[in-house]
Coordinates of C-alpha atoms in Angstrom, one line a residue:
X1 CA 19.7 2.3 -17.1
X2 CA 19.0 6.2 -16.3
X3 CA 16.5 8.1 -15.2
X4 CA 16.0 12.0 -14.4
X5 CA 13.2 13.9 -12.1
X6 CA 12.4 17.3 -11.2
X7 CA 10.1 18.7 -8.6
X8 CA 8.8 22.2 -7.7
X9 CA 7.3 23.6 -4.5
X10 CA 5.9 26.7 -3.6
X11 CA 4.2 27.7 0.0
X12 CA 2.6 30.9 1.6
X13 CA 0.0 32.3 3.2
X14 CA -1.9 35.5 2.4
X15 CA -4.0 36.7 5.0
X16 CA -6.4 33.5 6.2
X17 CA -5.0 31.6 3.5
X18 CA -2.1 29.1 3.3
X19 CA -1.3 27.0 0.7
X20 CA 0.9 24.3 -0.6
X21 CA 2.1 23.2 -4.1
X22 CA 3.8 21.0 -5.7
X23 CA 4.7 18.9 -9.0
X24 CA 6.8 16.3 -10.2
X25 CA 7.8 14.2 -13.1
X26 CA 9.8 11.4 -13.2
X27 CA 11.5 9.7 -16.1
X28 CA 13.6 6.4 -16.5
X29 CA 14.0 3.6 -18.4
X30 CA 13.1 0.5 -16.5
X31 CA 9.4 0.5 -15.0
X32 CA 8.6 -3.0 -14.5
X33 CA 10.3 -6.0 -13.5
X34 CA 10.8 -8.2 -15.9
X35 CA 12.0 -12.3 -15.1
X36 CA 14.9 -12.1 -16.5
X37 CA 18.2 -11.4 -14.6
X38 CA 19.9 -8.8 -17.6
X39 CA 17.7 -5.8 -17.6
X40 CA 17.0 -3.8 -20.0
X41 CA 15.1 -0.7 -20.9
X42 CA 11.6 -0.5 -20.6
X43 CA 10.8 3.1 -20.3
X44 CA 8.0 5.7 -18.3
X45 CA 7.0 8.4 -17.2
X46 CA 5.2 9.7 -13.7
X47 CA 3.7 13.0 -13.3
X48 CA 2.2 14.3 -10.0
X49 CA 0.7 17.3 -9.0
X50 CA -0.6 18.0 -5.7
X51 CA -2.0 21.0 -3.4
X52 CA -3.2 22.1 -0.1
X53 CA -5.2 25.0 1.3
X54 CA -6.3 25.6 4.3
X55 CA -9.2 28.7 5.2
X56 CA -9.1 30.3 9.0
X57 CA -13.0 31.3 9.0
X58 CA -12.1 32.0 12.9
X59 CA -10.6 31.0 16.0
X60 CA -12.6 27.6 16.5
X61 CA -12.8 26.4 12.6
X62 CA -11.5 26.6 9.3
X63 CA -11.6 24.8 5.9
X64 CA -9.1 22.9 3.9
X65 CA -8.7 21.6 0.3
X66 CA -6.5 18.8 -1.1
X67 CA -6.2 18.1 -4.7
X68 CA -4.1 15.7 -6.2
X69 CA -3.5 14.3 -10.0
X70 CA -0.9 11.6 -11.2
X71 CA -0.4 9.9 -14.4
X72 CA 2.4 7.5 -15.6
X73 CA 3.0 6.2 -18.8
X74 CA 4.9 2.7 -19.3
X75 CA 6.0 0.7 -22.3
X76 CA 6.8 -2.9 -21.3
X77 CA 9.0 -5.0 -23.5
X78 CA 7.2 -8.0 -23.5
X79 CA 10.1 -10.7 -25.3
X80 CA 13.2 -10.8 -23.5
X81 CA 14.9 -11.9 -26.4
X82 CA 14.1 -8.9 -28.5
X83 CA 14.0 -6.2 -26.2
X84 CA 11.7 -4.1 -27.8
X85 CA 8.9 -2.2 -25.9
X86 CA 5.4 -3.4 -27.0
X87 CA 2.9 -3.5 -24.5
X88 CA 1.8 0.5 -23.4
X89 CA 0.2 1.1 -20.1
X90 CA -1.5 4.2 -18.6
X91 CA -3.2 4.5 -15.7
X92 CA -4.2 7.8 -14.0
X93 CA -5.4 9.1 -10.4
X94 CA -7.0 11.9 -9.2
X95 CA -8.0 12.9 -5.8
X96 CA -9.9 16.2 -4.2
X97 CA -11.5 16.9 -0.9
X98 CA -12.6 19.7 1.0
X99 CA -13.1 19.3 4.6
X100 CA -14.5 21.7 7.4
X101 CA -13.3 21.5 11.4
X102 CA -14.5 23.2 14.3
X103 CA -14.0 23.0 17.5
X104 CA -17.1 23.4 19.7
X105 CA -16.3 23.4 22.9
X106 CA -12.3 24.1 24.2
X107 CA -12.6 23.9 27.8
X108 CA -9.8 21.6 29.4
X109 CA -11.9 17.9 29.7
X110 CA -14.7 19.0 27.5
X111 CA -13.0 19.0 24.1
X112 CA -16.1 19.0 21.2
X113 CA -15.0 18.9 17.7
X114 CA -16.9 18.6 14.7
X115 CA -15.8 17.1 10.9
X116 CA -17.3 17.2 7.7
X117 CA -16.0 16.3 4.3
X118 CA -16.6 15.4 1.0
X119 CA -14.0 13.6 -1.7
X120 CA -13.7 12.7 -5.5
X121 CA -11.5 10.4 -6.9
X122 CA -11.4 10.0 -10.4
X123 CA -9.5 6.9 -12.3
X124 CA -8.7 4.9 -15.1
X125 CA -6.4 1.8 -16.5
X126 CA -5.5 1.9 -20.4
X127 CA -3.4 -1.7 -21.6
X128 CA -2.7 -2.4 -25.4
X129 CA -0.7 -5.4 -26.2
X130 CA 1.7 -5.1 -29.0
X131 CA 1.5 -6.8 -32.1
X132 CA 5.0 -8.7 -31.7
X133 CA 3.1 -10.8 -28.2
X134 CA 2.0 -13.9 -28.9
X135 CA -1.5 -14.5 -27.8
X136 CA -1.5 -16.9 -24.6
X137 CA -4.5 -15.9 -22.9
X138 CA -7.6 -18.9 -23.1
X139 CA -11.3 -18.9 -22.9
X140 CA -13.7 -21.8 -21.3
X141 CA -16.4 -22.8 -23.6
X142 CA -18.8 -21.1 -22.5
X143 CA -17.2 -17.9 -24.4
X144 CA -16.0 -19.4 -27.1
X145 CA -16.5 -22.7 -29.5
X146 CA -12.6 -23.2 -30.3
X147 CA -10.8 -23.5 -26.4
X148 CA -7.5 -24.4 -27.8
X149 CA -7.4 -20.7 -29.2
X150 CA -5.4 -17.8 -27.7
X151 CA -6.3 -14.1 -27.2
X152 CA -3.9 -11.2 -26.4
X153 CA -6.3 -8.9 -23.8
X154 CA -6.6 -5.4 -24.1
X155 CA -8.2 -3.3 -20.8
X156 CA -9.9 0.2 -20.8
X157 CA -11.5 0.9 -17.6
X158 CA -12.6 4.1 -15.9
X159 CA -14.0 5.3 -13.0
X160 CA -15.3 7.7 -10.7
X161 CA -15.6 8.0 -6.4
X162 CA -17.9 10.5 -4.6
X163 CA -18.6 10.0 -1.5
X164 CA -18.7 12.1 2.0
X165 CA -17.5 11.8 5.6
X166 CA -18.4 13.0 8.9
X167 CA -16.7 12.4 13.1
X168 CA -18.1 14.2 16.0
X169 CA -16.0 13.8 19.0
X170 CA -16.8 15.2 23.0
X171 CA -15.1 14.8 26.1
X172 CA -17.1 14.5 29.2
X173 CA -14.6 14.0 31.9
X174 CA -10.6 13.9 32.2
X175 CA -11.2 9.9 32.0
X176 CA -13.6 9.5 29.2
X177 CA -14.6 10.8 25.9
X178 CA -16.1 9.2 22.7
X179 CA -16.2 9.7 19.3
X180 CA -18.6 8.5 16.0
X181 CA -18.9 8.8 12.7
X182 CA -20.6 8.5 9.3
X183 CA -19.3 7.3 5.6
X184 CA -20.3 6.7 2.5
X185 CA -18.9 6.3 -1.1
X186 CA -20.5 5.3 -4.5
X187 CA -18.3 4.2 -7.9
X188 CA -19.7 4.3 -11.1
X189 CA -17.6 3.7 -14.0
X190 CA -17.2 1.7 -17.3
X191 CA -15.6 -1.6 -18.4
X192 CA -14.2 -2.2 -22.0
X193 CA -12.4 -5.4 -21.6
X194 CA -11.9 -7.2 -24.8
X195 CA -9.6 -9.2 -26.7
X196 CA -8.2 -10.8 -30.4
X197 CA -7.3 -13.9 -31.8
X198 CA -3.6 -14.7 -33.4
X199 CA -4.8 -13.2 -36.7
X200 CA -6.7 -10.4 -35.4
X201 CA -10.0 -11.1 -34.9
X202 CA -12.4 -10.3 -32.1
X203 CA -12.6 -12.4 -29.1
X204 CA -15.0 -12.4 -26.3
X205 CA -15.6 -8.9 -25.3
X206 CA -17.3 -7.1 -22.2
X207 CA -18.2 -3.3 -23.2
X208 CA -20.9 -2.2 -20.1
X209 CA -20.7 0.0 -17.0
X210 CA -20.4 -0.9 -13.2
X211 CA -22.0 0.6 -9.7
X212 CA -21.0 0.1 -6.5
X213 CA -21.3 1.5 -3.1
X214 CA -19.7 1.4 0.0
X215 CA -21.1 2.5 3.6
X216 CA -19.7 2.7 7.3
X217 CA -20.3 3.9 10.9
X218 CA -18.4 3.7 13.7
X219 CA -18.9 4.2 17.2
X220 CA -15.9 4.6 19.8
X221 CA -14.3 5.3 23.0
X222 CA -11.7 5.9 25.5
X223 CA -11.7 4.9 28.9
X224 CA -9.1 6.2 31.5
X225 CA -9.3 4.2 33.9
X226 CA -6.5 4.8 36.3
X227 CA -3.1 6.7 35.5
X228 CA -1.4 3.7 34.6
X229 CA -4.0 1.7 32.5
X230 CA -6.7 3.0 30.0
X231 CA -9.1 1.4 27.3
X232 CA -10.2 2.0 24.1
X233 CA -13.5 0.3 22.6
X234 CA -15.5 0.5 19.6
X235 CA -18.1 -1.1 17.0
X236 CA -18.5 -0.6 13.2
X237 CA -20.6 -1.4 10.5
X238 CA -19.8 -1.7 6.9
X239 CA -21.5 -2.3 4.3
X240 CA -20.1 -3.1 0.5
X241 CA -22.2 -3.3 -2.8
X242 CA -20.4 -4.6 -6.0
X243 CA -21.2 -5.9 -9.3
X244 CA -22.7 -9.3 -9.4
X245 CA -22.1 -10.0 -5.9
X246 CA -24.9 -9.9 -3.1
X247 CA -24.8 -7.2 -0.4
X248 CA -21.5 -7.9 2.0
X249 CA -21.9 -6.6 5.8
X250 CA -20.4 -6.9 8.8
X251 CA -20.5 -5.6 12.6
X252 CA -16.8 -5.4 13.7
X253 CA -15.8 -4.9 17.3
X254 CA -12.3 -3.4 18.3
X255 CA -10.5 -3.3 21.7
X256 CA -7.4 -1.9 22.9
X257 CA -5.8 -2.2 26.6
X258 CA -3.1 0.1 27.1
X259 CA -0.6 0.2 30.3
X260 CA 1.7 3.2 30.7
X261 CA 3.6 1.2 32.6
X262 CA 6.2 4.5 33.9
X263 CA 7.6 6.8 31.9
X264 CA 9.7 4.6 30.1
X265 CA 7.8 1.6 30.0
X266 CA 4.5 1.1 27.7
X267 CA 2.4 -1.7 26.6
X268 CA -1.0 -2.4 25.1
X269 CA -2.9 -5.7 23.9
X270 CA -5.0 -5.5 20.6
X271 CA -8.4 -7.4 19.0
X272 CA -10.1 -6.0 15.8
X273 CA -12.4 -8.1 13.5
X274 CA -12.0 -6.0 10.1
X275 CA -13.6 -6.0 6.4
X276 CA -12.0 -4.9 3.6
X277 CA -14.1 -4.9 0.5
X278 CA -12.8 -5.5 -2.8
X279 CA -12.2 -3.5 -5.7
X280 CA -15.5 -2.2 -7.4
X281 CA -14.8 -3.4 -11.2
X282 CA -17.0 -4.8 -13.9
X283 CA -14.6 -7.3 -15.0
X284 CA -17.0 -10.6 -12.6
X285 CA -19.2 -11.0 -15.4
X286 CA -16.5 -12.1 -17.7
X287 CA -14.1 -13.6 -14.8
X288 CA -17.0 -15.7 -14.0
X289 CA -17.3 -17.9 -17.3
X290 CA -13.6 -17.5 -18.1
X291 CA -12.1 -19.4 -14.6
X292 CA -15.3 -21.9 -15.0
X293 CA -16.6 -20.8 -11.5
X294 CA -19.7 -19.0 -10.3
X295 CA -17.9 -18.1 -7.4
X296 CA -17.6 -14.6 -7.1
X297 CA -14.4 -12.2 -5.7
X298 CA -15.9 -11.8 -1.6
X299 CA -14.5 -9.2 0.7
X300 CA -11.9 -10.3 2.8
X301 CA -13.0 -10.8 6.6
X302 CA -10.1 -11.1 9.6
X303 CA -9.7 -11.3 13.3
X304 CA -6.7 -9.1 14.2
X305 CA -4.9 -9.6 17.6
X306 CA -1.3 -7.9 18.3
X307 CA 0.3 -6.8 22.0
X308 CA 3.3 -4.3 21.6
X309 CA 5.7 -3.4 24.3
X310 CA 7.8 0.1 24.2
X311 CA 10.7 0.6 26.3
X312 CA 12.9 4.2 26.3
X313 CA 16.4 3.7 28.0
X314 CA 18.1 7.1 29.2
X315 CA 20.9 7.2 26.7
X316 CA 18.3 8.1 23.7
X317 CA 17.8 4.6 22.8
X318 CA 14.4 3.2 22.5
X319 CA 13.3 -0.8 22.0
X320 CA 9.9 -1.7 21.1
X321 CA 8.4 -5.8 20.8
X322 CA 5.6 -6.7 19.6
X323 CA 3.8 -10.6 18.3
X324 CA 0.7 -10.3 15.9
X325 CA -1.4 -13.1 14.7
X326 CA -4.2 -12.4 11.8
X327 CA -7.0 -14.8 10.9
X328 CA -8.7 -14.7 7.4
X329 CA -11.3 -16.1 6.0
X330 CA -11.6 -15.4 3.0
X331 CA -8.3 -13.6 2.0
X332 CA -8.7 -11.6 -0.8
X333 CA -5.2 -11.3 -2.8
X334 CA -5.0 -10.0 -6.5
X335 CA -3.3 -11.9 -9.4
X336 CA -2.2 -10.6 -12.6
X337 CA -4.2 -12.1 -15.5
X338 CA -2.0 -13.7 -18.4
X339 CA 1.0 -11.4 -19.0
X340 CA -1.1 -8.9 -19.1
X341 CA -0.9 -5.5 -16.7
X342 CA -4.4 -6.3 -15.6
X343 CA -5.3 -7.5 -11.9
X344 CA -7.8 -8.7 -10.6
X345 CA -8.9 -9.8 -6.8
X346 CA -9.6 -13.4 -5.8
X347 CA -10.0 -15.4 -2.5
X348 CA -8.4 -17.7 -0.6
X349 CA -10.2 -19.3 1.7
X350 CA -8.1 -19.6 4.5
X351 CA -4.7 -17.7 5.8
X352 CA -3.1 -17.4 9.0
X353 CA -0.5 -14.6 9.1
X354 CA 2.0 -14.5 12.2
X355 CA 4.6 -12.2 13.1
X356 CA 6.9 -10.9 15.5
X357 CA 8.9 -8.1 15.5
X358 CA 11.8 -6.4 17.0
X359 CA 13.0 -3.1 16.4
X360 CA 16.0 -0.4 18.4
X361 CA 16.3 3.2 17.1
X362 CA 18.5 5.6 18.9
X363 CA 18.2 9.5 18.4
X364 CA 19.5 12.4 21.3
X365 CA 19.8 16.1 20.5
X366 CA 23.0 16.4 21.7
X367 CA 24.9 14.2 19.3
X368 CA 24.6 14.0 15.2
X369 CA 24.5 10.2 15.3
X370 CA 20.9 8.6 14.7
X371 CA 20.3 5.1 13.8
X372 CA 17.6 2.2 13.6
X373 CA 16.8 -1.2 13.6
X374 CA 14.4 -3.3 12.6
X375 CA 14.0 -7.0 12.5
X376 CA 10.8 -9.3 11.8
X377 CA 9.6 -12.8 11.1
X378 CA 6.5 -13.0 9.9
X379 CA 4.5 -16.3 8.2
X380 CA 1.8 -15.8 6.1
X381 CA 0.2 -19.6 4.9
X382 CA -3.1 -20.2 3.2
X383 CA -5.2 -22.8 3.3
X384 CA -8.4 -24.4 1.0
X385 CA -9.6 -23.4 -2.5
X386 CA -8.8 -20.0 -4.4
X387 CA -11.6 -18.4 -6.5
X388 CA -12.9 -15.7 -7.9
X389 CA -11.2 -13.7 -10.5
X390 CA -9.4 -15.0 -13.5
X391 CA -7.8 -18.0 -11.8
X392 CA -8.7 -21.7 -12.8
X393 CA -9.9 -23.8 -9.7
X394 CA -7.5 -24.6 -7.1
X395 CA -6.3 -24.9 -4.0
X396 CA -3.9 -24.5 -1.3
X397 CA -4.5 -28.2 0.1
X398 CA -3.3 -28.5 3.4
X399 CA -1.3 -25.1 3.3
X400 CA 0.8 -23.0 0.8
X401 CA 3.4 -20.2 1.7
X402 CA 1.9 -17.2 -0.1
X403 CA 3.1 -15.0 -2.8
X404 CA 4.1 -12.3 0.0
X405 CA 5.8 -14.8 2.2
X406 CA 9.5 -13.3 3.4
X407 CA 10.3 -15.0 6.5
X408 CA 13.5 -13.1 7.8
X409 CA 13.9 -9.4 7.1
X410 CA 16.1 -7.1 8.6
X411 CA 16.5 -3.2 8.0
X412 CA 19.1 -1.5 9.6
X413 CA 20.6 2.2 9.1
X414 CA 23.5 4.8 11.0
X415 CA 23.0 8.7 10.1
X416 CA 25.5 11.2 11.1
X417 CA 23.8 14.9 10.0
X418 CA 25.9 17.8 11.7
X419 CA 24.7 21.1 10.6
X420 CA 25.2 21.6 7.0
X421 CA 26.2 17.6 5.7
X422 CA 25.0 14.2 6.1
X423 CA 25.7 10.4 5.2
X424 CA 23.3 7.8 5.5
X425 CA 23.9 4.2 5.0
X426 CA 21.1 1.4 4.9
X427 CA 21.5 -2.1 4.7
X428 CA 18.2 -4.6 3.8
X429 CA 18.3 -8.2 4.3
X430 CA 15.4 -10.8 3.1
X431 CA 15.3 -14.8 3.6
X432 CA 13.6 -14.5 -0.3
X433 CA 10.0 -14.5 -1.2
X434 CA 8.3 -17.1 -3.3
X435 CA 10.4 -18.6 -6.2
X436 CA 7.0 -20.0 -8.1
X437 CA 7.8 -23.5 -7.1
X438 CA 5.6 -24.5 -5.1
X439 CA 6.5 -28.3 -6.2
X440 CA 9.7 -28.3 -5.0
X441 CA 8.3 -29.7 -1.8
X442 CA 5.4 -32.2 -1.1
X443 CA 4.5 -30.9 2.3
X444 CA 4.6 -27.5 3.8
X445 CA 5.8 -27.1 7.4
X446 CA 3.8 -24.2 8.9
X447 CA 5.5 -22.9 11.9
X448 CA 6.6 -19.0 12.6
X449 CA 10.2 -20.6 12.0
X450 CA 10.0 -23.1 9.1
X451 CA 11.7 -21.4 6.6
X452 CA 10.5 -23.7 3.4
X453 CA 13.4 -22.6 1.9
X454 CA 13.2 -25.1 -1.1
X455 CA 10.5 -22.3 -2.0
X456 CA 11.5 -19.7 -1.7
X457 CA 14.8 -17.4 -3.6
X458 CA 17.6 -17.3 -2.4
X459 CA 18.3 -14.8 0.9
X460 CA 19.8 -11.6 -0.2
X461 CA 21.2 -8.4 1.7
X462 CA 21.3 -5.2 0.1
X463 CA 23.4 -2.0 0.7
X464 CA 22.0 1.5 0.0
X465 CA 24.2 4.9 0.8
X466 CA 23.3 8.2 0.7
X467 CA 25.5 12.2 1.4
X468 CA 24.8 16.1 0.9
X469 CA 26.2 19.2 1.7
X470 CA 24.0 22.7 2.4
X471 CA 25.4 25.4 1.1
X472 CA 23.9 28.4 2.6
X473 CA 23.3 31.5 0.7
X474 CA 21.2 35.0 1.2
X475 CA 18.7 35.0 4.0
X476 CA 17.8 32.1 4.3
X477 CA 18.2 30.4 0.9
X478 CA 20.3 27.6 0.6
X479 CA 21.9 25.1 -1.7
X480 CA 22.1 20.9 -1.4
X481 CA 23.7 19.0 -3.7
X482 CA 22.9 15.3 -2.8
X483 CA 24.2 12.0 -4.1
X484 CA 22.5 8.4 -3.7
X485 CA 23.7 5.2 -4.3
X486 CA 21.4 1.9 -3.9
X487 CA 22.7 -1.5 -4.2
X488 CA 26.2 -0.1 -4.0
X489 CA 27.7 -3.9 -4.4
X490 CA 25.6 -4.7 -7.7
X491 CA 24.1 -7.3 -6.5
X492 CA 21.4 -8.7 -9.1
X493 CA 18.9 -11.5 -7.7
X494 CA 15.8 -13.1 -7.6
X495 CA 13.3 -11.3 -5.2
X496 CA 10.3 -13.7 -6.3
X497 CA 9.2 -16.1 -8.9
X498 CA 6.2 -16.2 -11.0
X499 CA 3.0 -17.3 -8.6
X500 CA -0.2 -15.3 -8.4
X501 CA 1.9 -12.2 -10.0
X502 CA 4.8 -11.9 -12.1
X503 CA 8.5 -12.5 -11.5
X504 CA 10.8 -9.7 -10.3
X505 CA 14.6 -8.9 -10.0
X506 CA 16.3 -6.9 -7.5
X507 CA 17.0 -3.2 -9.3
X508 CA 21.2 -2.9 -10.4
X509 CA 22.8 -0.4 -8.7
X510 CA 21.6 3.0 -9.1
X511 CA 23.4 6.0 -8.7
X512 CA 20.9 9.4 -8.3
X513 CA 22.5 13.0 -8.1
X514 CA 20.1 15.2 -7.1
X515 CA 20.2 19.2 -6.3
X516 CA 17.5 21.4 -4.4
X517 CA 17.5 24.6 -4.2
X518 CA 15.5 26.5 -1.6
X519 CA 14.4 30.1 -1.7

């Protein structure tokens, strides 16, 4: 399996103005995962283009730009068996902004800064089947006369994001300031979702365009109370408006307590009730008659609560703790429709996430040596019936481990970088994700430390290694020949079975040279 990339930089300044850019592109032969444990080549390309400028108008403000455009281009082999790529996929992004700061007032304890932006963000999804897939996709009645007949799906969906943003902040006193702030965002863009029969004719179809809108405001602030102990408090509103789904709001309160302990021991404590609205698509209409439920795709609405500890020991080594527990209802997930590259959201309508975590990193000046450690467990179970979206009616009974459910992971990594060469090495361990069995037990145990492991893959650890050399040249030009190796012992695995999305293998090993050259 190979793959190549290049990438170009350039920065200056000239007078008042600084900029940044760069590009990429990317090319390799394997794109997707595919459930099958010999890859093969299913190839792409990513291109990427991005810049940054930034305007001094004076001493207190200034303006800066960001634009952005990426493409990639995938075919994905759909048969195993034949190995022969079929199914194309595009999809494209593109992002710009311009954004202007000043600073009001800069007296010490009576900071006043000022924001305001605006944003674009243009999109778009092409998928064609290829004529060796078989059809496998299937409409309810209510689209169709004959529901024992199959449809490959084609999707060609566009969009476009315009929206603006504004914060004004002010500090009245050493112990208190406060901040608020404005948003809003509207989507328009165009669905062309349709689809074809075993012999080629045209199946239901949805060819229209879609609105939406989505509005916020948020007001916040942060309370010193004493040296040792400070809080920060705020509301927002949001508001979210989609195709064929009523107008979603919600009032969310947020509260943080944080203790600086001394000055090597931290702490804070953590509630937020969020929203996160769903994708703006046209795709409900359609969704609606083909899962056989009038039950549109909802935002998903949460009660976060996490407390983190931080402690920094005097030899450069720093620990940090923290517990988090999330409450849902609904969860919005996505699922892949058919065999198709098409997602779309849907709910569940209960899940409890539950984590704790556990991490050491050491870094000090004076030696080369850095390293870091990270361990977690983390549960995520749903609860109740899923809808929305393409699924068929369902449910998670009395709780399911989800589709994102690793139990156990680990990341650990040692660096030694003296002046001019390096060598990294990473290892990754997992307890397994879901193996799309959810059978292969009758009752699901629910607890932070019930593993379920009937349901999930098999554990795996993974070792990654990295090393360069700089050679330095004129000025200050330099040379840096690099080479990478992931999963240096080949070790090819399950990471997850086919559930909500598809299957996936653990990438072979890969070996990446790679050589910079700075001027």
């Amino acid at each position: 399996l190979n793959s190549n990339g290049q990438d170009l930089s350039i920065s200056d300044h000239v007078g008042n103005l600084g900029f940044y850019l760069s590009a990429s592109r990317q090319e390799t032969d394997r794109r997707i995962d595919t459930p099958v444990p010999n890859l093969f080549h299913d190839h792409g390309f990513d291109y990427f283009l991005y810049g940054k400028f930034d305007y001094i108008l004076s001493d207190v403000d200034y303006l800066t730009a960001n634009l952005n455009f990426g493409r990639t281009n995938t075919e994905v082999p759909y048969d195993p068996n034949v190995q022969i790529a079929s199914d194309v996929q595009e999809t494209t992004n593109s992002f710009q902004a311009i954004s202007y700061f000043r600073e009001i007032n800069t007296e010490s304890d009576h900071q006043e800064n000022l924001f305001v932006g605006a944003y674009a963000r243009q999109g778009g999804l092409i998928y064609n089947p290829g004529d060796i897939d078989p059809p496998n996709f299937k409409f309810t009645s209510q689209y169709t006369s004959d529901t024992t007949e199959s449809y490959r799906l084609f999707e060609d969906r566009n969009f476009n994001t315009f929206g603006v943003r504004s914060t004004y902040d002010k500090r009245i006193s050493h112990e208190f300031m406060y901040k608020t702030g404005v948003n809003f965002s509207s989507a328009v863009g165009r669905e062309n979702f349709s689809s074809q029969d075993s012999v080629g004719n045209q199946g239901p179809s949805l060819h229209s365009p879609f609105a939406g809108s989505d509005f916020g405001t948020f007001l916040e602030a942060d309370w010193r109370v004493l040296d040792w102990t400070s809080f920060d408090a705020g509301v927002r509103y949001d508001q979210h408006i989609a195709p064929d789904v009523e107008i979603q709001h919600q009032v969310s309160p947020r509260f943080q307590w944080n203790f600086l302990i001394d000055d090597n021991n931290s702490a804070y404590a953590y509630y937020g009730k969020l929203f996160m609205p769903t994708n703006i698509e046209g795709l409900r209409s359609i969704a609606q008659n083909v899962s056989s439920s009038v039950t549109p795709t909802y935002p998903e609405r949460s009660d976060f609560y996490e407390a983190v500890y931080t402690h920094s020991f005097s030899v450069g080594l720093r620990l940090k703790s923290a517990g988090f527990y999330k409450y849902a209802h609904p969860f919005t997930d996505d699922a892949t429709i058919g065999n198709t590259a098409i997602k779309t959201p849907f709910n569940i309508s209960t899940v409890r996430t539950t984590g704790v975590e556990l991490s050491l990193s050491y870094s000090d000046p004076g030696t080369p040596w850095s390293g870091h450690l990270n361990s977690s467990v983390i549960h995520a179970v749903g609860y109740g019936a899923l809808t929305g979206g393409f699924l068929p009616p369902s449910t998670d009974g009395s709780g399911t481990d989800l589709d994102h459910d690793q139990r156990l992971s680990v990341v650990a990594d040692i660096n030694y970088q003296p002046q001019d060469w390096f060598v990294n090495l990473e290892a990754i361990y997992g307890s397994g994700l879901s193996n799309g069995l959810p059978q292969a037990i009758s009752v699901y145990k629910t607890g932070l430390f019930d593993f379920n492991q009937a349901v999930h893959t098999t554990p795996y650890w993974i070792l990654n290694i990295g090393a360069g050399y700089t050679f330095f040249l004129t000025g200050e030009s330099f040379f840096r020949p690099s080479l990478y190796v992931t999963n240096v012992f080949n070790h090819i695995h399950l990471i997850k079975g086919a559930y909500t999305t598809g299957a996936s293998w653990e990438e072979p090993r890969n070996v990446v040279f790679k050589i910079a050259y700075h001027l």
